[in-house]
mmCIF file of N, CA, C and O in Angstrom:
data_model
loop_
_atom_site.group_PDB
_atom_site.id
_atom_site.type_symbol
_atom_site.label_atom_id
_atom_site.label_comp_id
_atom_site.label_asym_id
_atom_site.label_seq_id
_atom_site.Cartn_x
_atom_site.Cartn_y
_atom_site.Cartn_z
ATOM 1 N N UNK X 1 -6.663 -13.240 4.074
ATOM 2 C CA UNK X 1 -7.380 -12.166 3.397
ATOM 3 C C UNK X 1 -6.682 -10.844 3.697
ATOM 4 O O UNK X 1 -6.218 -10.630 4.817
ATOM 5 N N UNK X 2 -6.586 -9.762 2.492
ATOM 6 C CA UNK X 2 -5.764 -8.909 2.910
ATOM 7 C C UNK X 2 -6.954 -7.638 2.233
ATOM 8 O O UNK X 2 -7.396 -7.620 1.084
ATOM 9 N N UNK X 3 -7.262 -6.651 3.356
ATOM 10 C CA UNK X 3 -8.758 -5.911 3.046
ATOM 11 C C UNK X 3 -7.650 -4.359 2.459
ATOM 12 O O UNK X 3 -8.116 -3.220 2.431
ATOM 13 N N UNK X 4 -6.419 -4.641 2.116
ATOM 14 C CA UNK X 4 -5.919 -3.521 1.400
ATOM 15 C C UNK X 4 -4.589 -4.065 0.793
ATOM 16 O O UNK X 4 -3.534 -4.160 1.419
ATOM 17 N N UNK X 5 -4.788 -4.418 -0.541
ATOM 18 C CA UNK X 5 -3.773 -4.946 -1.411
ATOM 19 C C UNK X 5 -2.774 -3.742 -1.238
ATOM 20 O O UNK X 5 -1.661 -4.188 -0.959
ATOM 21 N N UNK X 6 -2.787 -2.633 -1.293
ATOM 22 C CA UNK X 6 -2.081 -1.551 -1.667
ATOM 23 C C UNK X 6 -1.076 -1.489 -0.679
ATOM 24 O O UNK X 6 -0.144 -0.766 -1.032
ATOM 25 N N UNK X 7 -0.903 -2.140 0.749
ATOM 26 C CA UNK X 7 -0.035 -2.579 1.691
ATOM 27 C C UNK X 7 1.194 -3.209 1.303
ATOM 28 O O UNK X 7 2.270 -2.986 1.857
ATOM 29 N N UNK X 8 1.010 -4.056 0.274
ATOM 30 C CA UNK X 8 1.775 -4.878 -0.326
ATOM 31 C C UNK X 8 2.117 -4.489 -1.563
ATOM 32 O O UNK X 8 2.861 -5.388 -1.953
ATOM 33 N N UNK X 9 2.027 -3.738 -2.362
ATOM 34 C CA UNK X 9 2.365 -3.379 -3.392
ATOM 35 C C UNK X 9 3.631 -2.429 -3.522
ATOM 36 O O UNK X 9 4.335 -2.056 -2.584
ATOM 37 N N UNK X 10 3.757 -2.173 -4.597
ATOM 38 C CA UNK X 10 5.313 -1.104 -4.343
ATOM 39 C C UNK X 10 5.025 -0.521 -6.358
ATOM 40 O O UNK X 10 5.308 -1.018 -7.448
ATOM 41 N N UNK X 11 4.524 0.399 -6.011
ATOM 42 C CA UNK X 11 4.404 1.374 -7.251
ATOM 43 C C UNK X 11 6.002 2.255 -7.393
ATOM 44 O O UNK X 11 6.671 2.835 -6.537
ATOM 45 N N UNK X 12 6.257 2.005 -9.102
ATOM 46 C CA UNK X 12 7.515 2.805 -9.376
ATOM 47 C C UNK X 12 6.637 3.335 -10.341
ATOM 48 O O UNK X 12 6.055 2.551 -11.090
ATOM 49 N N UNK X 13 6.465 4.488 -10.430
ATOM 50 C CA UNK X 13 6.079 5.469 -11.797
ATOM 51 C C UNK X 13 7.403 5.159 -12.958
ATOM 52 O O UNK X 13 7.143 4.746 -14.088
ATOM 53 N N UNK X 14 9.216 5.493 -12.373
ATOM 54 C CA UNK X 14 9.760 5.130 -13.799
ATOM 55 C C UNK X 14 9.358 3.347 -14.188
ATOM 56 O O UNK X 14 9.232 3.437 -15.409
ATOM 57 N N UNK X 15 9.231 2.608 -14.019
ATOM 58 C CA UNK X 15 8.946 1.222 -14.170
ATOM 59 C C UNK X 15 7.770 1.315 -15.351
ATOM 60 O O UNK X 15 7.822 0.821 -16.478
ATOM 61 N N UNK X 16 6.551 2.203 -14.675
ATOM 62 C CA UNK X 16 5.425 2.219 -15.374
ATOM 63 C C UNK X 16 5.331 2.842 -17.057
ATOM 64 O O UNK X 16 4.778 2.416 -18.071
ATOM 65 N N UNK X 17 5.954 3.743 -16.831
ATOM 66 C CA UNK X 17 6.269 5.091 -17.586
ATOM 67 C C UNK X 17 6.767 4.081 -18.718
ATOM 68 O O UNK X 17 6.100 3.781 -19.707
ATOM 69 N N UNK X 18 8.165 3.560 -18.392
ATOM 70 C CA UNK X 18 9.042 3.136 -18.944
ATOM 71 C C UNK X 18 8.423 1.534 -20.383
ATOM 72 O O UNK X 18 8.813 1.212 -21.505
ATOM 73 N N UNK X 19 7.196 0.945 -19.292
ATOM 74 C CA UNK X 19 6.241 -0.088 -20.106
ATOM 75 C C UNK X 19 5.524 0.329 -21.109
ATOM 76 O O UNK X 19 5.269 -0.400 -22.067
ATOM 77 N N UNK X 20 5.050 1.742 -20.988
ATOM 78 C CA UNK X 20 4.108 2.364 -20.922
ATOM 79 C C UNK X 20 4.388 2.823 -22.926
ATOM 80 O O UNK X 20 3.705 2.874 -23.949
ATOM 81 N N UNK X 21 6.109 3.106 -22.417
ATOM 82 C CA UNK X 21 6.569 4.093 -24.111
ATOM 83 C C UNK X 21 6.952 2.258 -24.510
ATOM 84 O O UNK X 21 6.792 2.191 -25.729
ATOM 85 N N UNK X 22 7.149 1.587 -24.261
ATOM 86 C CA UNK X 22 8.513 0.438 -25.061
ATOM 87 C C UNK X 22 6.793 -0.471 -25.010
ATOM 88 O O UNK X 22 6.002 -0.420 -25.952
ATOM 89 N N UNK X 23 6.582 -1.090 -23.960
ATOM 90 C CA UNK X 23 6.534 -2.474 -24.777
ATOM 91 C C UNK X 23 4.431 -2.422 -24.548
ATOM 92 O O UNK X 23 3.846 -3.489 -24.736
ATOM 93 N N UNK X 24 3.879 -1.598 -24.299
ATOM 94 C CA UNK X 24 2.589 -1.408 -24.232
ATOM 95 C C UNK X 24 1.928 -1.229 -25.729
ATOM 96 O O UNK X 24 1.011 -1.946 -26.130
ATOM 97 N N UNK X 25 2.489 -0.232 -26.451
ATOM 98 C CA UNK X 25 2.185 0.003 -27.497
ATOM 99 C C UNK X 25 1.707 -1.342 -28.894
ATOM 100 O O UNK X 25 0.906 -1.358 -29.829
ATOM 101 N N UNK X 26 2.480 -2.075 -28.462
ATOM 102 C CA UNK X 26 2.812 -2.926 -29.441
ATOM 103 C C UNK X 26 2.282 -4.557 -28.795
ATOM 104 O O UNK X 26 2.549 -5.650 -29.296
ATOM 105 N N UNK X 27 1.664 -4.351 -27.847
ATOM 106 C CA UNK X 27 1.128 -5.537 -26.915
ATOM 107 C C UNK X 27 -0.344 -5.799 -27.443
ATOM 108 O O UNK X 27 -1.237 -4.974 -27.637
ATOM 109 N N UNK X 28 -0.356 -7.547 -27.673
ATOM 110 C CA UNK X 28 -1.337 -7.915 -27.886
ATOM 111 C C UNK X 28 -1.554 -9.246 -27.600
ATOM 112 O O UNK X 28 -1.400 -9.959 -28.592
ATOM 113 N N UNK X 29 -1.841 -9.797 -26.649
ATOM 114 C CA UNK X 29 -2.267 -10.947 -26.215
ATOM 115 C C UNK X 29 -3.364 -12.005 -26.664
ATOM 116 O O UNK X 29 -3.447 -13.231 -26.580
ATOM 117 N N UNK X 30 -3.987 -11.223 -27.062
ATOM 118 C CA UNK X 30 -5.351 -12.182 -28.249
ATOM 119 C C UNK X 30 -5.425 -13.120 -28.536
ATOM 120 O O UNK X 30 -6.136 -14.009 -28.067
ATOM 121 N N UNK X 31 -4.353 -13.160 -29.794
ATOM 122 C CA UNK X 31 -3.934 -14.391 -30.353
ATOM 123 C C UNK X 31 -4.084 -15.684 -29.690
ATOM 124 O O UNK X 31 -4.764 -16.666 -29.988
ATOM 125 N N UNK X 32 -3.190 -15.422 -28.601
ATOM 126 C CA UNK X 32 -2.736 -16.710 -27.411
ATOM 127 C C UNK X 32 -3.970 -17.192 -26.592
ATOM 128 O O UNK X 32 -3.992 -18.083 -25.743
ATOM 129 N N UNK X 33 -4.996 -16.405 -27.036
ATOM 130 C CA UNK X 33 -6.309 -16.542 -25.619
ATOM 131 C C UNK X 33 -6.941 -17.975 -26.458
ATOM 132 O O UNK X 33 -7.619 -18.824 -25.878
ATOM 133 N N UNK X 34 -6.569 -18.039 -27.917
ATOM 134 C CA UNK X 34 -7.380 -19.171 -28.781
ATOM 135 C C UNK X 34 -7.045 -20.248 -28.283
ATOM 136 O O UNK X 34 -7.684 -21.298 -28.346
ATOM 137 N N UNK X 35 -6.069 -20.076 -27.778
ATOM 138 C CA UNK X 35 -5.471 -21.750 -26.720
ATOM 139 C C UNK X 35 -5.926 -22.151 -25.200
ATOM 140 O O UNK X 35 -5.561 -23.153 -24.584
ATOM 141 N N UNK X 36 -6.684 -21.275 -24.813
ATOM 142 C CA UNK X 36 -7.475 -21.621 -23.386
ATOM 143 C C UNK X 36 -8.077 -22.546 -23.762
ATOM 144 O O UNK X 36 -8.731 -22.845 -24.762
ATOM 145 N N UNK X 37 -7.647 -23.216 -22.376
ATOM 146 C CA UNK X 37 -8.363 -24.480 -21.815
ATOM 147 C C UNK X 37 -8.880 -24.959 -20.720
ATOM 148 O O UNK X 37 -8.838 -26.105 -20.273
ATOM 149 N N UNK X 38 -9.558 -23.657 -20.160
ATOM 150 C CA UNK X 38 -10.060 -23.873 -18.638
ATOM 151 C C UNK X 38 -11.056 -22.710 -18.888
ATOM 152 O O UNK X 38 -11.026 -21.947 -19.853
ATOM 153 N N UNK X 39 -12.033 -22.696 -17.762
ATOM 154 C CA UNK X 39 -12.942 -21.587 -17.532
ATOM 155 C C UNK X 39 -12.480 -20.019 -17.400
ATOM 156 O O UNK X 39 -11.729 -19.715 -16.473
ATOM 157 N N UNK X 40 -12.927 -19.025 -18.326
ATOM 158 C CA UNK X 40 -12.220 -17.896 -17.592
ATOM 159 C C UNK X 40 -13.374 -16.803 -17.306
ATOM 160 O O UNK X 40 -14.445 -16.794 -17.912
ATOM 161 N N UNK X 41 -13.022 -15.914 -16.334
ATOM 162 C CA UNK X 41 -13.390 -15.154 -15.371
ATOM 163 C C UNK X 41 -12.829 -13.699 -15.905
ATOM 164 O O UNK X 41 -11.666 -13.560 -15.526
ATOM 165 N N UNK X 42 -13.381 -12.382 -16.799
ATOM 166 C CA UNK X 42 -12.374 -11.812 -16.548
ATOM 167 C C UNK X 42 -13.673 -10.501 -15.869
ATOM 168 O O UNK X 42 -14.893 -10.357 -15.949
ATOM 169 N N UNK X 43 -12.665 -9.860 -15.301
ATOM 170 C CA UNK X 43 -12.915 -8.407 -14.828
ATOM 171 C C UNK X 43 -12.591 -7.433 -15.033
ATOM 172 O O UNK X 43 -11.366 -7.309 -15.054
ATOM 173 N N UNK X 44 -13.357 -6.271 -15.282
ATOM 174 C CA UNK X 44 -12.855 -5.205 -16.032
ATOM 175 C C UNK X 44 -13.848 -3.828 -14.613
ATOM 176 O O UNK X 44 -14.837 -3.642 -13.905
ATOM 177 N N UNK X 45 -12.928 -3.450 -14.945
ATOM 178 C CA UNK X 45 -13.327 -1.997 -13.823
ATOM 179 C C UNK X 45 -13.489 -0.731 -14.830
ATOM 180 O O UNK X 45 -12.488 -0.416 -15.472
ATOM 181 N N UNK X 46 -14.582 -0.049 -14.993
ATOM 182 C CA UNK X 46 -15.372 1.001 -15.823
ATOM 183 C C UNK X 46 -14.384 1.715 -15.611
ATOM 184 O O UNK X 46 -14.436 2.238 -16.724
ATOM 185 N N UNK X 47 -13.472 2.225 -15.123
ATOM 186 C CA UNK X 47 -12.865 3.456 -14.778
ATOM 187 C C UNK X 47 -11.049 3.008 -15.390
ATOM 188 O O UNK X 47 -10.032 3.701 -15.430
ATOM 189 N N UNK X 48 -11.291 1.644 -15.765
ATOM 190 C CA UNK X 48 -9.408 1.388 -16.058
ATOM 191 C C UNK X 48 -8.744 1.203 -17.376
ATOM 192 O O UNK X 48 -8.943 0.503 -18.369
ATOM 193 N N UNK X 49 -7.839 2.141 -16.986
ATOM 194 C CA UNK X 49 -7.474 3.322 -18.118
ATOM 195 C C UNK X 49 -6.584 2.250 -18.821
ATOM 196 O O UNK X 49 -6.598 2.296 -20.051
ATOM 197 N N UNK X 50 -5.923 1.429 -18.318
ATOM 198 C CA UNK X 50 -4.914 -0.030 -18.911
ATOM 199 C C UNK X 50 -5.836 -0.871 -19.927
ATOM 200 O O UNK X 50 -5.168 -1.013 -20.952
ATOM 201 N N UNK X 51 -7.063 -1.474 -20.068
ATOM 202 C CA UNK X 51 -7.824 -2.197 -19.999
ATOM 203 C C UNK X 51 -9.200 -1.876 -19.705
ATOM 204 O O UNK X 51 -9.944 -2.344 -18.843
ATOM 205 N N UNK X 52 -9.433 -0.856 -20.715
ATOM 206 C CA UNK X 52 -10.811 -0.166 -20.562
ATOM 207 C C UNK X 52 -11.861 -1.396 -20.840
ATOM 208 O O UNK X 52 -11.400 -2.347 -21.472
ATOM 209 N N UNK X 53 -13.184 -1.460 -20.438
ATOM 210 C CA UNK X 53 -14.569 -2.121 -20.316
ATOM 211 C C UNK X 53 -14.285 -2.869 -21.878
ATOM 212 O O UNK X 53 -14.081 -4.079 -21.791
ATOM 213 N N UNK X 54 -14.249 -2.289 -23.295
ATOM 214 C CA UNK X 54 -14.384 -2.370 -24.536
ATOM 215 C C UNK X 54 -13.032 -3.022 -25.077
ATOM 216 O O UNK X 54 -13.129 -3.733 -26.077
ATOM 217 N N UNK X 55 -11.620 -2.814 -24.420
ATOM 218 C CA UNK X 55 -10.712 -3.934 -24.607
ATOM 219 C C UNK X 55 -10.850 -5.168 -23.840
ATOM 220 O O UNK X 55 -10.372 -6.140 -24.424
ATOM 221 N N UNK X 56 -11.259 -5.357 -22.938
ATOM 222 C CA UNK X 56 -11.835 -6.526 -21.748
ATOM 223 C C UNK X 56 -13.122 -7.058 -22.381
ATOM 224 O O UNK X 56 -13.469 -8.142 -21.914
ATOM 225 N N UNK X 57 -13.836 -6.602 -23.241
ATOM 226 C CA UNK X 57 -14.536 -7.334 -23.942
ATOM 227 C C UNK X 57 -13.993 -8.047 -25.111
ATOM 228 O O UNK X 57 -13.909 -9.249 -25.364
ATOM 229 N N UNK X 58 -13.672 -7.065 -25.710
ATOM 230 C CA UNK X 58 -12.501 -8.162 -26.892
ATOM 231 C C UNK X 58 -11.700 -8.963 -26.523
ATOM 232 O O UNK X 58 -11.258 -9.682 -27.419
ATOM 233 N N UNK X 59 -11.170 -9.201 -25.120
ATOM 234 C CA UNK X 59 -10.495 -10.341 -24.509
ATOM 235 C C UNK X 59 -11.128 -11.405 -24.544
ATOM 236 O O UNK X 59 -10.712 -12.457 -25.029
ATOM 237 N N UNK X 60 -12.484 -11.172 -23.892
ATOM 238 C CA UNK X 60 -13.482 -12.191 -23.967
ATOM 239 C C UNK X 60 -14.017 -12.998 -25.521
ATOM 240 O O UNK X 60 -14.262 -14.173 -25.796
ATOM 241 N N UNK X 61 -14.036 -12.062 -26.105
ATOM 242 C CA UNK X 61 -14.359 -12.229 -27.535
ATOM 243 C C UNK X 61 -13.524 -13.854 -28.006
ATOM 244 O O UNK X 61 -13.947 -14.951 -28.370
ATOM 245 N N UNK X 62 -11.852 -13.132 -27.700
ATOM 246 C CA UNK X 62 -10.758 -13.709 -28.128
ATOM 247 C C UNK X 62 -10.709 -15.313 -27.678
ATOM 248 O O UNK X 62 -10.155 -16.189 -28.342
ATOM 249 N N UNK X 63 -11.501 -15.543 -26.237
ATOM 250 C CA UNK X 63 -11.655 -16.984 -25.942
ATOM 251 C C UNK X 63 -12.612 -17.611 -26.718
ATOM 252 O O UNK X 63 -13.674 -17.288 -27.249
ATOM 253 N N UNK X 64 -11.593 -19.080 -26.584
ATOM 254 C CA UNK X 64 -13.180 -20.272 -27.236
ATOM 255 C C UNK X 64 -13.610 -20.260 -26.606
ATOM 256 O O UNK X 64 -13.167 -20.346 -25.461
ATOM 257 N N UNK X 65 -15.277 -20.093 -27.056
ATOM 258 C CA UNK X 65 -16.680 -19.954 -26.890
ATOM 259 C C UNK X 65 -17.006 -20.875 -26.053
ATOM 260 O O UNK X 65 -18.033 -20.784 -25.380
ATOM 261 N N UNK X 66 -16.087 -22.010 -25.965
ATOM 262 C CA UNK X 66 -16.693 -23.147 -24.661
ATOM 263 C C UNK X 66 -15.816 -22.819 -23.336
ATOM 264 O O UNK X 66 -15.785 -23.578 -22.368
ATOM 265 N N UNK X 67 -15.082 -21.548 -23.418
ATOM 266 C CA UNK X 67 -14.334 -21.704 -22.283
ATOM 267 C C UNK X 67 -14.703 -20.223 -21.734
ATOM 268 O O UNK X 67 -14.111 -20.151 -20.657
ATOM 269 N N UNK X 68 -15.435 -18.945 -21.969
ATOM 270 C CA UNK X 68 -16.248 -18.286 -22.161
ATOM 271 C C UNK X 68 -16.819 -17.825 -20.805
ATOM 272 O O UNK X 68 -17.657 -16.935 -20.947
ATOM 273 N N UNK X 69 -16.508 -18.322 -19.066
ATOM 274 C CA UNK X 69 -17.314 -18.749 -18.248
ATOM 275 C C UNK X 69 -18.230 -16.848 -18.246
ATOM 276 O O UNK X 69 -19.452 -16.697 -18.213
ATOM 277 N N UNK X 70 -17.421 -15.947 -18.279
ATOM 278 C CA UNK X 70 -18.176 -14.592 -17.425
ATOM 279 C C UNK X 70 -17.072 -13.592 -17.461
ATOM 280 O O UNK X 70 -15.858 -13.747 -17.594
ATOM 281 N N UNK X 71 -17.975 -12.278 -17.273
ATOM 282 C CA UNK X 71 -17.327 -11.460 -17.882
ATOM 283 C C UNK X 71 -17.678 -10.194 -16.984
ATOM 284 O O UNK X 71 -18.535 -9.447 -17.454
ATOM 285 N N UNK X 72 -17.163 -9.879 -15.833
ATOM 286 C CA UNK X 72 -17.767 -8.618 -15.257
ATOM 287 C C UNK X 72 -17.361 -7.432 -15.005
ATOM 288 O O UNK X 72 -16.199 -7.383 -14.601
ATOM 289 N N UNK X 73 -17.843 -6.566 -15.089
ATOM 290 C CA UNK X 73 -17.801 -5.118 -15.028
ATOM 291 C C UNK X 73 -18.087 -4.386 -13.781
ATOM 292 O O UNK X 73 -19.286 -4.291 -13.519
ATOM 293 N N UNK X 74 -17.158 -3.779 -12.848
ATOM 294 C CA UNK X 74 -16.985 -2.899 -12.126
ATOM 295 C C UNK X 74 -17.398 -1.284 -11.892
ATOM 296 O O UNK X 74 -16.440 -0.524 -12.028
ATOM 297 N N UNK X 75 -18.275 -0.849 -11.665
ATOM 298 C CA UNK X 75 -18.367 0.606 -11.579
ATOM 299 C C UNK X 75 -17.527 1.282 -10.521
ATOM 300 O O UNK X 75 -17.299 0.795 -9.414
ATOM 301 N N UNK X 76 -17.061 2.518 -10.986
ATOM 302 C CA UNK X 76 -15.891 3.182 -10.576
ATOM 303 C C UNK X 76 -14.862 2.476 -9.934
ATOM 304 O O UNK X 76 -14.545 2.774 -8.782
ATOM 305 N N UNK X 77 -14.252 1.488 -10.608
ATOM 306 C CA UNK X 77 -13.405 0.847 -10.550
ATOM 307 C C UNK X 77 -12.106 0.802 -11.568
ATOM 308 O O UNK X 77 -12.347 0.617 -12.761
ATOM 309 N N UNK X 78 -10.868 0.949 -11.182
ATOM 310 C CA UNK X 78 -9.895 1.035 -12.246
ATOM 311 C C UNK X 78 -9.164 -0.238 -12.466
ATOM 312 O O UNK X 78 -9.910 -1.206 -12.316
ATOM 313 N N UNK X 79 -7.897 -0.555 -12.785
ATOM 314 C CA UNK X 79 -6.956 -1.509 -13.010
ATOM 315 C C UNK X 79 -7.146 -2.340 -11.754
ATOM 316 O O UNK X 79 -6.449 -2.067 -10.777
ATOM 317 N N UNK X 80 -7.961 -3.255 -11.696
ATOM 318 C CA UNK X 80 -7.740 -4.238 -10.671
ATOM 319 C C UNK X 80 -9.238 -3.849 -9.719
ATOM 320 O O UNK X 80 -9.440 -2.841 -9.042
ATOM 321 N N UNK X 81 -9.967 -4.789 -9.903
ATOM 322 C CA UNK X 81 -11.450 -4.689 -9.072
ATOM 323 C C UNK X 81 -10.588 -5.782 -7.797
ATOM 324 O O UNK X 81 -11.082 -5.717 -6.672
ATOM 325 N N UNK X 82 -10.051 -6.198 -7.876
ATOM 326 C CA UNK X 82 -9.540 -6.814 -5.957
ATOM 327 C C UNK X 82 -9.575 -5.620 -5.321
ATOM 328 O O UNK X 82 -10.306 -5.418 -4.351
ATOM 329 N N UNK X 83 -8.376 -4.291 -6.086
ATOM 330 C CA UNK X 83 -8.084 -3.803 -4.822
ATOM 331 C C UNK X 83 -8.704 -2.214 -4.776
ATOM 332 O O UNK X 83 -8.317 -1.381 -3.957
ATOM 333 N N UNK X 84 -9.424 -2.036 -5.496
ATOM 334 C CA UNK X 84 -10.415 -0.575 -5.667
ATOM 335 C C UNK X 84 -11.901 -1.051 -5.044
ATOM 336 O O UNK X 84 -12.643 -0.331 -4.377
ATOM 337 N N UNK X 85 -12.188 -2.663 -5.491
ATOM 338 C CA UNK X 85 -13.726 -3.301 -4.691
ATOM 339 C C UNK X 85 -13.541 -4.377 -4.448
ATOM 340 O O UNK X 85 -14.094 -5.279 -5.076
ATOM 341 N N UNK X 86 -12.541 -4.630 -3.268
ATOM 342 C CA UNK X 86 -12.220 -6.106 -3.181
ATOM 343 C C UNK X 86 -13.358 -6.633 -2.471
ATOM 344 O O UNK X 86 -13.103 -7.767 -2.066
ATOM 345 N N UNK X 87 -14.684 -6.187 -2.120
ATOM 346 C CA UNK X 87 -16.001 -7.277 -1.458
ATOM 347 C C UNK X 87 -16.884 -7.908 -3.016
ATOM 348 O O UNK X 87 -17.289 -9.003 -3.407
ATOM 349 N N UNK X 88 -16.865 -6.481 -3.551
ATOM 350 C CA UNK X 88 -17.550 -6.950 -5.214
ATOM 351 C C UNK X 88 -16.647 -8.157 -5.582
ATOM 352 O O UNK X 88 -16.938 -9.332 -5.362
ATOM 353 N N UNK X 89 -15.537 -7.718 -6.160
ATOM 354 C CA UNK X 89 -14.609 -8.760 -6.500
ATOM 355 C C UNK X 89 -14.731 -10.096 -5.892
ATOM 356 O O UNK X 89 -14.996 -11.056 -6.616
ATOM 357 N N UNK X 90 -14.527 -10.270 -4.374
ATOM 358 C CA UNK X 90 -14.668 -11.213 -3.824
ATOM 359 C C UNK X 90 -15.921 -12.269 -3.904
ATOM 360 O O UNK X 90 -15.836 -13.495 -3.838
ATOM 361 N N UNK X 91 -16.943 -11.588 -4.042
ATOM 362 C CA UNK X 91 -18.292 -12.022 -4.529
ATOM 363 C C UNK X 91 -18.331 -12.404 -6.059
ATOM 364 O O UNK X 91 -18.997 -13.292 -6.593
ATOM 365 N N UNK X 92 -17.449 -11.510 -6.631
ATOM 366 C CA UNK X 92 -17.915 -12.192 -8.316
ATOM 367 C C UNK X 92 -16.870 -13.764 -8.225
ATOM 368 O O UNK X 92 -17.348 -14.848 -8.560
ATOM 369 N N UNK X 93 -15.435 -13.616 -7.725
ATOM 370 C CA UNK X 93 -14.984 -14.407 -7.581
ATOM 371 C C UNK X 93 -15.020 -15.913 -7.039
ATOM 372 O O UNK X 93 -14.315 -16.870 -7.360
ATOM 373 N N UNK X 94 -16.074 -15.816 -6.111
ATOM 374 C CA UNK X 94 -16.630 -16.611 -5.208
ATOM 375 C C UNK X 94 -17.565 -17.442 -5.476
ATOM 376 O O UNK X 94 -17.667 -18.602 -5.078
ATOM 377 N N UNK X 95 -18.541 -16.619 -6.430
ATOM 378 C CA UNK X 95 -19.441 -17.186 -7.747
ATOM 379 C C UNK X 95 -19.075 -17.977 -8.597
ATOM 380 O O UNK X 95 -19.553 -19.061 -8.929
ATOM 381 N N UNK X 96 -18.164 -17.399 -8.976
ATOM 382 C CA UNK X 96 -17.143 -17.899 -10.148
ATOM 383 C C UNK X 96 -16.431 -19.153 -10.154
ATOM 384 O O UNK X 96 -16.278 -19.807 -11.185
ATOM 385 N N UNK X 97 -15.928 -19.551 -8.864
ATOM 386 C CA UNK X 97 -15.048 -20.736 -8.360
ATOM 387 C C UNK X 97 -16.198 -21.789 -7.937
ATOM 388 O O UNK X 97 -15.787 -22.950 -7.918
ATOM 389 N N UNK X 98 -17.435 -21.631 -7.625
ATOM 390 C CA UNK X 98 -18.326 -22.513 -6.778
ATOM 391 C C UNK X 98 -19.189 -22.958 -8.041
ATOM 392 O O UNK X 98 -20.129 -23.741 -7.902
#
């Protein structure tokens, strides 16, 4: 268990920047979600600016309806509920797997 992901991480702003103008714009994953075949879990953090609450719902949308498991929402939470509320997280996760 690691109680601060951000230890391990390595942020480049040009890296980000660089996703951000080229290949973000034009990104859409949707499509591909019609082919799940396992339970999914997603999480969305109220505060994340990548993957706001209302695109993380249309993700959900995008799965078949039998694979559908849950869908949760984070308050003041941004890109990644592990490492802004990794006990919430851990708990929705924990739910989620059992």
């Amino acid at each position: 268990k690691n109680p601060d992901g951000r230890t391990w991480m390595r942020f480049d702003r040009e890296i980000l920047f660089e996703h951000i103008r080229t290949e973000l714009p034009g990104m859409d994953l949707r499509p591909g979600l019609a082919a799940v075949q396992c339970p999914v879990l997603v999480m969305a953090g109220e505060e994340d600016p990548v993957t706001p609450p209302e695109d993380a719902a249309e993700i959900v949308a995008a799965l078949p309806p039998r694979w559908r498991a849950g869908f949760e929402r984070f308050p003041g939470v941004g890109h990644g509920a592990w490492r802004d509320d990794p006990e919430a997280a851990e708990r929705v996760l924990r739910a989620f797997l059992s």
